[in-house]
N, C-alpha and C. Protein backbone atom coordinates (compact mmCIF):
# COMPACT_ATOMS: atom_id res chain seq x y z
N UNK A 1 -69.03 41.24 61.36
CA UNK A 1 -68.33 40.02 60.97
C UNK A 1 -67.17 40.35 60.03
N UNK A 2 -66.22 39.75 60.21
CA UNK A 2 -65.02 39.53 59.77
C UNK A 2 -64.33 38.19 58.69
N UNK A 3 -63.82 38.50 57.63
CA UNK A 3 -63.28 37.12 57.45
C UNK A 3 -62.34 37.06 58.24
N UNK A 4 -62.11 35.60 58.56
CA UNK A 4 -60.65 34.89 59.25
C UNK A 4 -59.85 34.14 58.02
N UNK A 5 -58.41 34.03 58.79
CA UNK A 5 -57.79 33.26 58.33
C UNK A 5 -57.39 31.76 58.75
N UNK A 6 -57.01 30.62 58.27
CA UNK A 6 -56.95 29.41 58.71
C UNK A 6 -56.00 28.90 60.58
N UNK A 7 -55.40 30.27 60.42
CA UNK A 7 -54.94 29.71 61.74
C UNK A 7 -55.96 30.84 62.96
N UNK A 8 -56.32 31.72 62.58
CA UNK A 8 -57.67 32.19 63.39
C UNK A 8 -58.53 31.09 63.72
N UNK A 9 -58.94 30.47 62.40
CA UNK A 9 -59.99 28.94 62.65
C UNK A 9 -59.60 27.85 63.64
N UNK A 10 -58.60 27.73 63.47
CA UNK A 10 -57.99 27.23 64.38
C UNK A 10 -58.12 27.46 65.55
N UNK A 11 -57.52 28.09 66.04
CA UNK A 11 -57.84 29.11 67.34
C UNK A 11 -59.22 28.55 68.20
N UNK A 12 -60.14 29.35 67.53
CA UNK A 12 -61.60 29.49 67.41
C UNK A 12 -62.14 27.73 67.82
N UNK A 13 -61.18 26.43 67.12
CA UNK A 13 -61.62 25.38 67.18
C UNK A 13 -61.22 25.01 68.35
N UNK A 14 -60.17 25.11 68.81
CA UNK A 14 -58.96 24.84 69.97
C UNK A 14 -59.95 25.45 71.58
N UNK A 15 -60.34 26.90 71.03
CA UNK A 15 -61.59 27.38 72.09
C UNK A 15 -62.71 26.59 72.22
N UNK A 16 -62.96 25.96 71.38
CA UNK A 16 -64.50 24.96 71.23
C UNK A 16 -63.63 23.68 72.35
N UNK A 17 -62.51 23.15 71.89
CA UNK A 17 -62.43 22.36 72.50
C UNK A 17 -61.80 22.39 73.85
N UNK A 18 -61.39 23.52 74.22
CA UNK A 18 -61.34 23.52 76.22
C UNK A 18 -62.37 23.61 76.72
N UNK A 19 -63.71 24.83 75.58
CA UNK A 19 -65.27 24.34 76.47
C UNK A 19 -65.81 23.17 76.73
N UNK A 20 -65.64 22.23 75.85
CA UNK A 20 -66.04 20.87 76.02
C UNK A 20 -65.07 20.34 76.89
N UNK A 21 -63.71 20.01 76.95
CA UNK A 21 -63.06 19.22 77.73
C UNK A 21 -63.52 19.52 79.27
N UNK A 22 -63.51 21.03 79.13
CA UNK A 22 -63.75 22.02 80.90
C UNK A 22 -65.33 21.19 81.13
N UNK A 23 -66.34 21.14 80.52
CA UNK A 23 -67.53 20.41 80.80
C UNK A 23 -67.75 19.04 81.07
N UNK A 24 -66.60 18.18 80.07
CA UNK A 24 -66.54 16.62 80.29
C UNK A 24 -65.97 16.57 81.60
N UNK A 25 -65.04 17.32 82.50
CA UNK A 25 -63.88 16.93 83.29
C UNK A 25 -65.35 17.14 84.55
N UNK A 26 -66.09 18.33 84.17
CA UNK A 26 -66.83 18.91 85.33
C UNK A 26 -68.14 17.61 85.50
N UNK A 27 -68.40 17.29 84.14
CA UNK A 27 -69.99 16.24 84.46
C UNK A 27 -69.03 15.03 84.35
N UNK A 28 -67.95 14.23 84.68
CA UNK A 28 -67.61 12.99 84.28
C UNK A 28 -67.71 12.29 83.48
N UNK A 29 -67.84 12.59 82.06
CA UNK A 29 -67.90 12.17 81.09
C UNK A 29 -66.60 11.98 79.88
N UNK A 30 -66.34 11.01 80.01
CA UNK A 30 -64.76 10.69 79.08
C UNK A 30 -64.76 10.54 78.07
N UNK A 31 -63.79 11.40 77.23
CA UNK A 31 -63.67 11.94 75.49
C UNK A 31 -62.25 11.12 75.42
N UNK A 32 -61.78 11.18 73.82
CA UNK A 32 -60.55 11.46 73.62
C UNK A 32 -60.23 11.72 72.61
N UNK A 33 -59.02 12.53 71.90
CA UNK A 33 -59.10 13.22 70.48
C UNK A 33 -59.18 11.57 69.87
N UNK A 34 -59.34 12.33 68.49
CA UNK A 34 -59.62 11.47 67.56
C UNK A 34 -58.98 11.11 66.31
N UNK A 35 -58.92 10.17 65.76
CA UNK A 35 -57.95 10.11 64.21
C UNK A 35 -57.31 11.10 64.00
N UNK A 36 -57.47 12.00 63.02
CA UNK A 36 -56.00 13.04 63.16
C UNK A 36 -56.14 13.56 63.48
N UNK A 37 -56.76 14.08 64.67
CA UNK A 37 -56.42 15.12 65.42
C UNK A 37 -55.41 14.33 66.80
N UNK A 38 -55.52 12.99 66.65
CA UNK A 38 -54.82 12.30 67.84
C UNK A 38 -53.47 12.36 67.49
N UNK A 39 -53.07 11.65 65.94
CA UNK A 39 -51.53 11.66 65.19
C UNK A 39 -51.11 13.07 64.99
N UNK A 40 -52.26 14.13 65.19
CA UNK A 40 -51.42 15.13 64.94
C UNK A 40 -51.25 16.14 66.19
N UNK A 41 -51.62 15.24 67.62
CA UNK A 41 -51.08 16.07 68.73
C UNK A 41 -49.92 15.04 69.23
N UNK A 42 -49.92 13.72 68.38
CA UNK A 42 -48.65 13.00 69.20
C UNK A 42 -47.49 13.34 68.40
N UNK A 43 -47.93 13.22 66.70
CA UNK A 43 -46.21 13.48 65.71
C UNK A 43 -46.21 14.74 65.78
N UNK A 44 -47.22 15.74 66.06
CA UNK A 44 -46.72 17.11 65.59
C UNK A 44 -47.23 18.17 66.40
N UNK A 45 -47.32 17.58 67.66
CA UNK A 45 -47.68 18.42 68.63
C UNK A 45 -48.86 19.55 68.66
N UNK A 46 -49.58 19.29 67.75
CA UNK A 46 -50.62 20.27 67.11
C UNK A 46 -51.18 19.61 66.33
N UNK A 47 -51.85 20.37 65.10
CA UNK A 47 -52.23 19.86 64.11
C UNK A 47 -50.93 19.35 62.87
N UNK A 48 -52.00 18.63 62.21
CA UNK A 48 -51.61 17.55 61.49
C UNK A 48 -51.59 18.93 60.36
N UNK A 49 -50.08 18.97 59.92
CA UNK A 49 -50.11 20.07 58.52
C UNK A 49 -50.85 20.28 57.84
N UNK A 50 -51.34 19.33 57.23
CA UNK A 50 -52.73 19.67 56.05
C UNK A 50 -54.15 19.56 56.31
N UNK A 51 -54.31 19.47 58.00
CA UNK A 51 -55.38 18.89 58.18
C UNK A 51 -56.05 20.76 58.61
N UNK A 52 -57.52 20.68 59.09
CA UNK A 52 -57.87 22.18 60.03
C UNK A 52 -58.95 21.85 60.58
N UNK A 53 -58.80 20.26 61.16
CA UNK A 53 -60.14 20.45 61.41
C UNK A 53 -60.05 19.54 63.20
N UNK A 54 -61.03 19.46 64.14
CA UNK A 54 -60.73 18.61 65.67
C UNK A 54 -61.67 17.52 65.83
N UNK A 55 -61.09 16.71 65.82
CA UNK A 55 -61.89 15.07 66.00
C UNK A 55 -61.75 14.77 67.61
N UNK A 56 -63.15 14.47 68.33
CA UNK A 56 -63.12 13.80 69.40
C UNK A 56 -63.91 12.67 69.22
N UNK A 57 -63.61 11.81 70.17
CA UNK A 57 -64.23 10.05 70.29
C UNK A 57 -65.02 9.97 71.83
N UNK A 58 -66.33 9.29 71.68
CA UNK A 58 -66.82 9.13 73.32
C UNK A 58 -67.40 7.98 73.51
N UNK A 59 -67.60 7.23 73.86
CA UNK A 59 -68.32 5.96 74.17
C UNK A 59 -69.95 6.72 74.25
N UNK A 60 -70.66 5.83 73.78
CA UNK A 60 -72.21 5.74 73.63
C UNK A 60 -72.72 6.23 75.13
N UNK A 61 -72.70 5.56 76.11
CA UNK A 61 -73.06 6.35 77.29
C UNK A 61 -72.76 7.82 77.31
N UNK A 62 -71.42 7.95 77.50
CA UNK A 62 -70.89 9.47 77.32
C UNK A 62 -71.35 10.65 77.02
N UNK A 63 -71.20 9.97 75.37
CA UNK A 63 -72.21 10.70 74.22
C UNK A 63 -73.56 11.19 74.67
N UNK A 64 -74.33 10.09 74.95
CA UNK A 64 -75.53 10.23 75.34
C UNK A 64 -75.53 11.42 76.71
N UNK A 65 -75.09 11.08 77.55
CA UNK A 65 -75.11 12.20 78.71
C UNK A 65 -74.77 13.46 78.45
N UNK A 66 -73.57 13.46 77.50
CA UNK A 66 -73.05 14.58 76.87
C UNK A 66 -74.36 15.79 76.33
N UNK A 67 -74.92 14.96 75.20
CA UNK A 67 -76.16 15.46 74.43
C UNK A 67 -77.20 16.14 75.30
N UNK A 68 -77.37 15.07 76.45
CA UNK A 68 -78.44 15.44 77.44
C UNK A 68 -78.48 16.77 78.42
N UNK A 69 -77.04 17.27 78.21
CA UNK A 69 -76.76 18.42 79.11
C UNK A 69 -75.96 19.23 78.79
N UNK A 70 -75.25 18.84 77.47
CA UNK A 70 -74.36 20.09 77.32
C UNK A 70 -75.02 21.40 76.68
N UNK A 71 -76.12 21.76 75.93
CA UNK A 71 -76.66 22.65 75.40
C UNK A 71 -77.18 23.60 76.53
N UNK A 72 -78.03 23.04 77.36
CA UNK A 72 -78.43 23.31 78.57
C UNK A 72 -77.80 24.15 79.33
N UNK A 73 -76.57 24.19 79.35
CA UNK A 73 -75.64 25.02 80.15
C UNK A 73 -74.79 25.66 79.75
N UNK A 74 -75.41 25.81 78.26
CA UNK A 74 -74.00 26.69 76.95
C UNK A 74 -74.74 27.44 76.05
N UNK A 75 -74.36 28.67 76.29
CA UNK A 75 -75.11 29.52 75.66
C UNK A 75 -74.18 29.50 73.84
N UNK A 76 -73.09 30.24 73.96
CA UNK A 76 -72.32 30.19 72.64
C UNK A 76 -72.09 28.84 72.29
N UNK A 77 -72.16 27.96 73.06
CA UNK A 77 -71.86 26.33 71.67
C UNK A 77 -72.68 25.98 72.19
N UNK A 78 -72.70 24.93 70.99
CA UNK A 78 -74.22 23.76 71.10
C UNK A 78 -74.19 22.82 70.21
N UNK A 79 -74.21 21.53 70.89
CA UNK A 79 -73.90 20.33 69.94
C UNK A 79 -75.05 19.80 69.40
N UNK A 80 -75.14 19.50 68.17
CA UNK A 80 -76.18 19.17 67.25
C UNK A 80 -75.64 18.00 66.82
N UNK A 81 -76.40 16.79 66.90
CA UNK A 81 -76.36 15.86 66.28
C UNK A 81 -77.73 14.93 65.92
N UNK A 82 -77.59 13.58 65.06
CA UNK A 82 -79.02 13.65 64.26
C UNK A 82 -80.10 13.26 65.45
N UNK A 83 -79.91 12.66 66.87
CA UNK A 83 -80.49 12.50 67.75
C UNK A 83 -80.93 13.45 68.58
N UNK A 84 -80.83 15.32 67.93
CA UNK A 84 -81.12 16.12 68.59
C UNK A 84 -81.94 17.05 67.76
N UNK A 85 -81.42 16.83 66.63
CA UNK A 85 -81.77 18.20 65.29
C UNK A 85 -82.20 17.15 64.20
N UNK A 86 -83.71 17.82 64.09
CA UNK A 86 -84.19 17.18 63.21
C UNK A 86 -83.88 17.19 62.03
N UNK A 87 -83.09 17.98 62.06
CA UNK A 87 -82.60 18.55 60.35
C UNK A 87 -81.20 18.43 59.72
N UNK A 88 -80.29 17.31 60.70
CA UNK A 88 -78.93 17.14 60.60
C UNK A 88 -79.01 15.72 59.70
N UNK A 89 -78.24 15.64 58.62
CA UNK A 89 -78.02 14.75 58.09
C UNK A 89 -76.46 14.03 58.71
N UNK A 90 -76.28 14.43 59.63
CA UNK A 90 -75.35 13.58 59.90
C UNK A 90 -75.09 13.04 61.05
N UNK A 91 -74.45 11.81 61.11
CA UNK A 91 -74.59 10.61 61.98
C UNK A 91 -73.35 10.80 63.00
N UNK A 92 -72.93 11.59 63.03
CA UNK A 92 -71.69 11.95 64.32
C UNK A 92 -72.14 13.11 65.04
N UNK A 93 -71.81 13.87 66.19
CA UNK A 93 -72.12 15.78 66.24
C UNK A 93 -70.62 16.44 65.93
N UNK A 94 -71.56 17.54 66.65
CA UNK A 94 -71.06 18.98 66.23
C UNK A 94 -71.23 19.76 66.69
N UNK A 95 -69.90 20.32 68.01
CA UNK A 95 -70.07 21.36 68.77
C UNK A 95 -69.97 22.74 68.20
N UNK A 96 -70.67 23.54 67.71
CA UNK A 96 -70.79 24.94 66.95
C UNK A 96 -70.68 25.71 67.79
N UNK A 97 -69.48 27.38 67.36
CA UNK A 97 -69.24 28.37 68.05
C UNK A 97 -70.64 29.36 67.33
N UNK A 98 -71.96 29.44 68.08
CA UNK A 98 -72.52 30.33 67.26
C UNK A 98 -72.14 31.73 67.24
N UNK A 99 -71.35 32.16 67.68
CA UNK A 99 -70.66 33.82 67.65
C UNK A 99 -69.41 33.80 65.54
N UNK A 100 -69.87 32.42 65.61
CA UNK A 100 -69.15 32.89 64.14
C UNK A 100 -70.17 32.01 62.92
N UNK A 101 -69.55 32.32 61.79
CA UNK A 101 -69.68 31.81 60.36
C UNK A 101 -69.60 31.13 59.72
N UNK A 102 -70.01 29.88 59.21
CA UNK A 102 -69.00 29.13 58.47
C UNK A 102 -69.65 28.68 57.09
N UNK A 103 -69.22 28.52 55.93
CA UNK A 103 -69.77 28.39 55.06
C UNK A 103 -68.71 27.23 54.08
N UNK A 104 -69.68 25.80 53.95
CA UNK A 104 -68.94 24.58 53.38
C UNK A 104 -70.25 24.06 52.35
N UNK A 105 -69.12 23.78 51.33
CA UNK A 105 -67.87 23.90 51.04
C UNK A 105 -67.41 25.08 50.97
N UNK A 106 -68.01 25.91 50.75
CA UNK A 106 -67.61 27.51 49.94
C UNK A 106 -69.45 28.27 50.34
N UNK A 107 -68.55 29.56 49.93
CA UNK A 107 -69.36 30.77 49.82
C UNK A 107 -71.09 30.19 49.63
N UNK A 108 -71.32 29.53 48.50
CA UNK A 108 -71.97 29.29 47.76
C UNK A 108 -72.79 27.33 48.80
N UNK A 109 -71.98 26.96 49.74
CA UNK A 109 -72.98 25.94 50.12
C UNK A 109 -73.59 25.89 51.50
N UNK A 110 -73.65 25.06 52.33
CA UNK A 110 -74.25 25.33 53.70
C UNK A 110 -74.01 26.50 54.44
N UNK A 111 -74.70 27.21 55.24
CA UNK A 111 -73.97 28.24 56.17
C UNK A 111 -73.97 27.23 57.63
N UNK A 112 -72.74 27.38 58.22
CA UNK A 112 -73.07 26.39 59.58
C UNK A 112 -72.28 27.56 60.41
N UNK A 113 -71.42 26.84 61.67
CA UNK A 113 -70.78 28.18 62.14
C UNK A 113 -69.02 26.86 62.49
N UNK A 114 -68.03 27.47 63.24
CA UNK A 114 -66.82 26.69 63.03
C UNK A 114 -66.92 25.93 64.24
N UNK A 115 -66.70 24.93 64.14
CA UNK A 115 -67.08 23.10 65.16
C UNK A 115 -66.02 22.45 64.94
N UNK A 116 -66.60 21.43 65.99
CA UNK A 116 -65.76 20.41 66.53
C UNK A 116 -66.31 19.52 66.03
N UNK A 117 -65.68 18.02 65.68
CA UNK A 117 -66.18 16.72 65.58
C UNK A 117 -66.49 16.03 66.79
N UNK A 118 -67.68 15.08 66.74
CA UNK A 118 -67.78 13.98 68.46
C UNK A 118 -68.12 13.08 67.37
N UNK A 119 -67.32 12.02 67.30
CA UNK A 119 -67.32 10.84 66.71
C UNK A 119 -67.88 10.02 67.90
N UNK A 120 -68.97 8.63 68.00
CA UNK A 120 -69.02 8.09 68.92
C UNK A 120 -69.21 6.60 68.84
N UNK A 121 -68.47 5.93 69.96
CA UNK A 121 -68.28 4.19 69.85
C UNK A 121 -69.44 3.70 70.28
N UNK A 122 -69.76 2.26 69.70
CA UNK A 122 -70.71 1.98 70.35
C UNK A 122 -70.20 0.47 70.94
N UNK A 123 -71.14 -0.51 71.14
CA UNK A 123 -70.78 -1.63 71.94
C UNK A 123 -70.98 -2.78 70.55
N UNK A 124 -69.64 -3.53 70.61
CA UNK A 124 -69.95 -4.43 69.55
C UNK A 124 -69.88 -5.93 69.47
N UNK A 125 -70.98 -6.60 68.68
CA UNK A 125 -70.87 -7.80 69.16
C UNK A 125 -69.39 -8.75 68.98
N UNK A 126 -69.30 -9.83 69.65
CA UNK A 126 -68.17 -10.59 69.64
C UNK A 126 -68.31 -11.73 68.33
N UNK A 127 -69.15 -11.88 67.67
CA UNK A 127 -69.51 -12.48 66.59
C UNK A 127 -68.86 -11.63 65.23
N UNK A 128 -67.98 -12.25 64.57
CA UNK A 128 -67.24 -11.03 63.16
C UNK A 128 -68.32 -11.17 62.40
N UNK A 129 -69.25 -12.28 61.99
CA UNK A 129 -70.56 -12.10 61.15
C UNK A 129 -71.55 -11.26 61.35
N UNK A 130 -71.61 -10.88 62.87
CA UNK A 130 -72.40 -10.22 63.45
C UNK A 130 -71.83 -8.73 63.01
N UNK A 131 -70.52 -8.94 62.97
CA UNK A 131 -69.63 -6.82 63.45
C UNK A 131 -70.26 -6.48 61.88
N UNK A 132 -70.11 -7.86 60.65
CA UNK A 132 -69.98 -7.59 59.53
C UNK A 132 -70.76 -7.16 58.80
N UNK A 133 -72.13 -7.64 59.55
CA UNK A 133 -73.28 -7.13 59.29
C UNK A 133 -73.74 -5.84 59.79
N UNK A 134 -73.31 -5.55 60.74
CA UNK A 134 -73.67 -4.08 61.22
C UNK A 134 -72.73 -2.80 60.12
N UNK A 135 -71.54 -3.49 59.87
CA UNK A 135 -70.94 -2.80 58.97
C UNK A 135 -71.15 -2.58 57.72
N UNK A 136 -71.82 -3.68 56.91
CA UNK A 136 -72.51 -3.82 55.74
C UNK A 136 -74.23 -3.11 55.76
N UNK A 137 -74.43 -2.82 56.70
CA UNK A 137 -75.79 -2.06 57.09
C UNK A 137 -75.49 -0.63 56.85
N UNK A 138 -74.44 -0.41 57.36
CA UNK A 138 -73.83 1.15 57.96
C UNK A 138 -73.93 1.92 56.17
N UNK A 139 -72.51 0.76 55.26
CA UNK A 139 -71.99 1.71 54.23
C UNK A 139 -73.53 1.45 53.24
N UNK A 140 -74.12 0.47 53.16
CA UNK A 140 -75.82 0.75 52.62
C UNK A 140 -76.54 2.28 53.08
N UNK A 141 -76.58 2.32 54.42
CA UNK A 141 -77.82 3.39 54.88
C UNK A 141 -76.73 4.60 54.57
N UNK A 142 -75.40 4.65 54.77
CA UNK A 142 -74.68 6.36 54.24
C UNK A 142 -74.71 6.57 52.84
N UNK A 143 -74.55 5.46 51.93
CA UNK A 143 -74.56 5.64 50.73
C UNK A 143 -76.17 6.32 50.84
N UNK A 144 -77.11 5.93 51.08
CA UNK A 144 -78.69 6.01 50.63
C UNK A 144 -78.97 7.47 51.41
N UNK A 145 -78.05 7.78 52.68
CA UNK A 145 -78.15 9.06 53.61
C UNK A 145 -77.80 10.10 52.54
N UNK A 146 -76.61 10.12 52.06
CA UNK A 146 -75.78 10.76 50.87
C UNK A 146 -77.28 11.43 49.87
N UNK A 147 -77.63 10.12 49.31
CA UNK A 147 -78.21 10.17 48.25
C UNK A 147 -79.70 10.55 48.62
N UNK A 148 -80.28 10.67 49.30
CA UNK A 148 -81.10 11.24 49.84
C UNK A 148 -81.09 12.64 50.35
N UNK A 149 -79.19 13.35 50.68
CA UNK A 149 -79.21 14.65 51.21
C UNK A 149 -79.47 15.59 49.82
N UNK A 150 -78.64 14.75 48.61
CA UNK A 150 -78.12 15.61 47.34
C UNK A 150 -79.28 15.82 46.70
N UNK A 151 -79.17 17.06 46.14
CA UNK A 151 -80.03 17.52 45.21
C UNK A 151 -80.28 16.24 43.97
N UNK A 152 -81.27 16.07 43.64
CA UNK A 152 -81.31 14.92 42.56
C UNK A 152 -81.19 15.10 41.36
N UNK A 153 -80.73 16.15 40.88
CA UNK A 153 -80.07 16.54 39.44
C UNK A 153 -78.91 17.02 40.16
N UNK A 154 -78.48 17.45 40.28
CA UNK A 154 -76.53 17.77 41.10
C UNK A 154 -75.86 16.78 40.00
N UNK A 155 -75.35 16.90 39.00
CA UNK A 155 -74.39 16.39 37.92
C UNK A 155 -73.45 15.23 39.04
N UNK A 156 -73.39 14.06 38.62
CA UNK A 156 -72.16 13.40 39.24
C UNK A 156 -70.70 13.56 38.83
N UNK A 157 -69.55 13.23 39.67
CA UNK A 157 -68.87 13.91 39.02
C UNK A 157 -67.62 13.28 38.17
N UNK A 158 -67.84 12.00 38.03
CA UNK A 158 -67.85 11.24 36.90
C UNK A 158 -68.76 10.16 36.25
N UNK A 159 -68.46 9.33 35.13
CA UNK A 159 -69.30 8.58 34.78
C UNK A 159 -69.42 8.93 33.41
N UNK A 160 -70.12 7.95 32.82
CA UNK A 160 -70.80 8.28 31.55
C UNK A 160 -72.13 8.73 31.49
N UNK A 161 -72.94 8.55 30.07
CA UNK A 161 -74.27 9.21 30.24
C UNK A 161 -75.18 8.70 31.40
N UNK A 162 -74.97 7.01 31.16
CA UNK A 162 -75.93 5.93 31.45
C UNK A 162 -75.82 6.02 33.26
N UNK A 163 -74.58 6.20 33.71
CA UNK A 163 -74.03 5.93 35.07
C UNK A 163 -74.82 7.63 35.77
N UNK A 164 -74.91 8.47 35.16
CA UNK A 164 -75.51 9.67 35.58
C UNK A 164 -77.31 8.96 35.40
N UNK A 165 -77.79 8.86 34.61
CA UNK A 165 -79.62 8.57 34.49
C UNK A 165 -79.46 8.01 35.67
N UNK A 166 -78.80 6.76 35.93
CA UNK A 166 -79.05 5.29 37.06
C UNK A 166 -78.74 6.69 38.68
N UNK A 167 -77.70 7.21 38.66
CA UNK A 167 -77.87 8.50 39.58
C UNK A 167 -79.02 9.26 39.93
N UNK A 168 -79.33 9.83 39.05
CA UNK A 168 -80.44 10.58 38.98
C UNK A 168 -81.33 9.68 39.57
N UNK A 169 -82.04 8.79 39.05
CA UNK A 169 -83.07 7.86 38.76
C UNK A 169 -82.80 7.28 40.81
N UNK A 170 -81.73 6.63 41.35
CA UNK A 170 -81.54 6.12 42.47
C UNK A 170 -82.13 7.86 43.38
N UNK A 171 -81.81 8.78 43.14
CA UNK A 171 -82.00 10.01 44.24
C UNK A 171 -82.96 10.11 44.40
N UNK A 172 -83.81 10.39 43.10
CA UNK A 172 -86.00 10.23 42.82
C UNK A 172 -86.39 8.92 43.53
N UNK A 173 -85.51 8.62 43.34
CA UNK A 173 -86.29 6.96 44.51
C UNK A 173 -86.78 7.22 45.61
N UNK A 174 -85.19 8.21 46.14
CA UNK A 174 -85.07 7.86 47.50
C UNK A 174 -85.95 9.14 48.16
N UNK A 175 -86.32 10.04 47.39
CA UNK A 175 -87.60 10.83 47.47
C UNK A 175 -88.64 10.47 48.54
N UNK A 176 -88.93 9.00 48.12
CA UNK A 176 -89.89 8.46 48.89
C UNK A 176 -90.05 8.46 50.25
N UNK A 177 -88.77 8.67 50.92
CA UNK A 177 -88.45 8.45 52.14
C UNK A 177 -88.19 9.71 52.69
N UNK A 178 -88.70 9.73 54.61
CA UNK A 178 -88.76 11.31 54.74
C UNK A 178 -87.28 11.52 54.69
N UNK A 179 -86.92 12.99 55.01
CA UNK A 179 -85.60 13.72 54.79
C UNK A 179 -84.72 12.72 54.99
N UNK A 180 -84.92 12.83 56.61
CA UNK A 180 -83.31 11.98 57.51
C UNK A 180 -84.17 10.72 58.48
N UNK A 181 -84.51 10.03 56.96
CA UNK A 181 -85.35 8.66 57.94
C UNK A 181 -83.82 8.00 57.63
N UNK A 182 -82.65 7.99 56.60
CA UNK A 182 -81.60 7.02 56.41
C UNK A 182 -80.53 7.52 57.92
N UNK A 183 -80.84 9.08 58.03
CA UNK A 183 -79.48 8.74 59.05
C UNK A 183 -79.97 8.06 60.23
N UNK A 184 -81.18 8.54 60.43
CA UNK A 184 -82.20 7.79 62.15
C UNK A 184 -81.59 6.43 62.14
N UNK A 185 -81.84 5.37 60.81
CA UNK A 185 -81.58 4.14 60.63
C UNK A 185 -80.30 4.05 61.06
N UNK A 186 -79.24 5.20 60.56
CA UNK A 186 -77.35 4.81 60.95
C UNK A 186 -77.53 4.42 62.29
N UNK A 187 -77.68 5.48 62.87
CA UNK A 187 -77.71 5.31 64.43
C UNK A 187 -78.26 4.47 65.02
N UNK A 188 -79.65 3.86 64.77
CA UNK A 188 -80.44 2.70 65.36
C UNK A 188 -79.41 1.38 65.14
N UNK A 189 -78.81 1.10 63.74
CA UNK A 189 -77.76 0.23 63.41
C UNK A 189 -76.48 -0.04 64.72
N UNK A 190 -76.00 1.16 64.23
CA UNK A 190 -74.90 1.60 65.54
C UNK A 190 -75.06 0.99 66.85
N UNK A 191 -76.41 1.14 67.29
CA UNK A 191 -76.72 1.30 68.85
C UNK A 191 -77.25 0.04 69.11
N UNK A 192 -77.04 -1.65 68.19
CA UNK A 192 -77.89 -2.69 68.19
C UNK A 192 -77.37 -3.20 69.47
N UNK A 193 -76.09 -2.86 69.61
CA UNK A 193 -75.65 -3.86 71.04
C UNK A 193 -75.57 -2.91 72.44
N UNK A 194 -76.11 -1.90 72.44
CA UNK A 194 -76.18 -0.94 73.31
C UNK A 194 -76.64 -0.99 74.50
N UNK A 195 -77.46 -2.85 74.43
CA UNK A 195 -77.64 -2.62 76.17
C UNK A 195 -76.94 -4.32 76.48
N UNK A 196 -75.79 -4.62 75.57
CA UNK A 196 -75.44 -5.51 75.89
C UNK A 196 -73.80 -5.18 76.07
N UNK A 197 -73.07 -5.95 77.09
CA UNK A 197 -71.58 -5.52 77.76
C UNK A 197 -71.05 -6.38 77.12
N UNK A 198 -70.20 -6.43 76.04
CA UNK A 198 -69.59 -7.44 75.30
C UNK A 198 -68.01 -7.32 75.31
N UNK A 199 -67.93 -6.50 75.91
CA UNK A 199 -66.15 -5.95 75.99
C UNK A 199 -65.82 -5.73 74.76
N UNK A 200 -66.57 -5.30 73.48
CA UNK A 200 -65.45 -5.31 72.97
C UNK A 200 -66.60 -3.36 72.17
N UNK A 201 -66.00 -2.89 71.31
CA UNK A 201 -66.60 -1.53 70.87
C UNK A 201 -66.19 -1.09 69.46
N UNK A 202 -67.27 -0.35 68.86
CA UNK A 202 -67.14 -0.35 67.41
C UNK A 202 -67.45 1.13 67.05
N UNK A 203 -66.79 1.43 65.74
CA UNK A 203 -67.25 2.61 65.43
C UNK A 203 -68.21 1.82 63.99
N UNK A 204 -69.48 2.27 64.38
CA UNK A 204 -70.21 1.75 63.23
C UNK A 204 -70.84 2.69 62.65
N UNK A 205 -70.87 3.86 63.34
CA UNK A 205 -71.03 4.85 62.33
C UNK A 205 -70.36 5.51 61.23
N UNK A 206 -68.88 6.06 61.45
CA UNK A 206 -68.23 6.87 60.60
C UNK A 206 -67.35 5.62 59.80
């Protein structure tokens, strides 16, 4: 192993994403880049200057078929997301090159390896009380996902004395609950209108 540099990573991400596109085009399954990775292949033909990282978007079916078969037939990547890996705290996937390294934030926190984003839509109701509530569900269960991943002394990183105890004190709460019972909940949220055709689609996860 080698260190890389940021436009190596690059590279490396750009390879993640012709394996997936070459697989969506082959099983019929329709992607499309995502937030900045979309503004930064239309204004800048590439990436977005300050950005290093690849966002894709799929509709809930998609997704789902996606999950169901892409590991299966890929030896070096493999998408992990919380509907696959019991141990993912997070509510979008993540196509991983396992032939490399990756370590976030730094040296010192997760080891993962260098990925792709799959952000995914789901079906949303035509009621705004209804969208509002699924949305007011969402930033509840990530805040509580969050606070459930973090170590429960991990210093906050502002506040006063009192605003750190009420920190502390909310993480020991959330103890109670197994690991990733808050992200299971994101996704169940997400997926409320999932067998209903409402024309219209939401990102209620991210």
């Amino acid at each position: 192993m080698r260190e890389i540099n940021t436009e190596e990573l690059k590279k490396i991400q750009i390879e993640i994403l012709d394996a997936v596109m070459k697989f969506c085009d082959e099983h019929g399954i329709k992607c499309w880049l995502n937030g900045g990775t979309l503004l930064g292949a239309v204004r800048h033909k590439g990436y977005i200057p300050w950005d290093d990282d690849v966002d894709l978007g799929m509709l809930r079916p998609d997704y789902d078929k996606f999950m169901a078969v892409f590991n299966a037939e890929n030896d070096r990547y493999k998408f992990v997301c919380a509907e696959n890996n019991a141990e993912s705290f997070e509510w979008f996937g993540k196509v991983f090159d396992t032939s490399t390294i990756l370590y976030e934030p730094d040296e010192k926190g997760e080891k993962l390896s260098v990925y792709i984003d799959i952000f995914v839509m789901d079906n949303a109701p035509e009621s705004k009380a209804e969208q509002n509530k699924i949305f007011r569900r969402r930033t509840i269960l990530r805040i509580c996902n969050l606070g459930r991943k973090l170590p429960v002394f991990l210093r906050p990183t502002k506040g006063e004395f009192l605003r750190h105890i009420l920190v502390y004190a909310f993480r020991l709460m959330l103890r109670i609950f197994p690991r990733h019972y808050f992200v299971r909940k994101l996704v169940e949220n997400a997926k409320g209108y999932s067998s209903v055709d409402t024309g219209l689609v939401g990102d209620f996860t991210g």
